[in-house]
């Protein structure tokens, strides 16, 4: 069984995410959100009225995961 750790620190509209994989960060509001993962990928999410959500991930992992 693996272990998990996640801590999030909010500084204004920015959020710093700490996990066992590294440090990521995100920025956004209720409708538009951009985040960067610890391995370099970027994820953009747009929330639309009526409960719809559209997301797209850009980039690939900088290093492979070895679990």
Short mmCIF file of C-alpha atoms in Angstrom, two decimals:
data_model
loop_
_atom_site.label_atom_id
_atom_site.label_comp_id
_atom_site.label_asym_id
_atom_site.label_seq_id
_atom_site.Cartn_x
_atom_site.Cartn_y
_atom_site.Cartn_z
CA UNK A 1 0.00 0.00 0.00
CA UNK A 2 1.42 3.41 -0.96
CA UNK A 3 1.41 6.57 1.07
CA UNK A 4 0.01 9.93 0.04
CA UNK A 5 0.69 13.49 1.11
CA UNK A 6 -0.88 16.70 -0.09
CA UNK A 7 -0.78 20.20 1.34
CA UNK A 8 -2.12 23.33 -0.28
CA UNK A 9 -1.13 26.90 0.62
CA UNK A 10 -3.27 29.74 -0.70
CA UNK A 11 -1.66 33.13 -1.35
CA UNK A 12 -4.20 35.49 -2.89
CA UNK A 13 -5.38 34.06 -6.23
CA UNK A 14 -2.40 31.68 -6.30
CA UNK A 15 -2.23 28.25 -4.74
CA UNK A 16 0.95 26.30 -4.03
CA UNK A 17 0.42 22.55 -3.91
CA UNK A 18 2.88 20.35 -2.06
CA UNK A 19 2.85 16.59 -2.54
CA UNK A 20 5.26 13.70 -2.37
CA UNK A 21 5.85 14.15 -6.13
CA UNK A 22 7.00 17.76 -5.78
CA UNK A 23 5.67 21.30 -5.86
CA UNK A 24 2.98 22.49 -8.25
CA UNK A 25 1.08 25.73 -8.49
CA UNK A 26 -2.25 26.97 -9.77
CA UNK A 27 -4.06 30.20 -10.50
CA UNK A 28 -7.65 30.99 -11.30
CA UNK A 29 -11.19 31.67 -10.24
CA UNK A 30 -14.51 29.81 -10.41
CA UNK A 31 -14.76 29.91 -14.22
CA UNK A 32 -11.13 29.66 -15.41
CA UNK A 33 -8.29 27.75 -13.77
CA UNK A 34 -4.68 27.04 -14.83
CA UNK A 35 -2.46 24.64 -12.93
CA UNK A 36 1.07 23.29 -13.34
CA UNK A 37 1.90 19.85 -11.96
CA UNK A 38 5.21 18.94 -10.32
CA UNK A 39 6.28 17.04 -13.44
CA UNK A 40 5.78 20.03 -15.78
CA UNK A 41 2.36 19.43 -17.32
CA UNK A 42 -0.13 22.31 -17.54
CA UNK A 43 -3.85 21.82 -17.15
CA UNK A 44 -6.43 24.42 -18.16
CA UNK A 45 -10.03 24.10 -16.97
CA UNK A 46 -13.03 26.21 -18.00
CA UNK A 47 -16.30 25.83 -16.12
CA UNK A 48 -19.47 26.73 -18.00
CA UNK A 49 -22.96 27.50 -16.70
CA UNK A 50 -25.18 24.46 -16.20
CA UNK A 51 -22.50 22.30 -14.62
CA UNK A 52 -20.38 21.75 -17.71
CA UNK A 53 -16.61 21.65 -17.43
CA UNK A 54 -13.97 21.48 -20.16
CA UNK A 55 -10.33 20.67 -19.44
CA UNK A 56 -7.17 20.24 -21.49
CA UNK A 57 -3.70 19.07 -20.47
CA UNK A 58 -0.62 20.38 -22.28
CA UNK A 59 2.86 18.91 -22.28
CA UNK A 60 4.21 15.58 -21.18
CA UNK A 61 5.94 14.33 -18.07
CA UNK A 62 9.51 15.49 -17.64
CA UNK A 63 10.42 12.22 -16.01
CA UNK A 64 8.66 8.84 -15.93
CA UNK A 65 7.05 7.61 -12.75
CA UNK A 66 8.50 4.48 -11.21
CA UNK A 67 6.00 3.09 -8.70
#
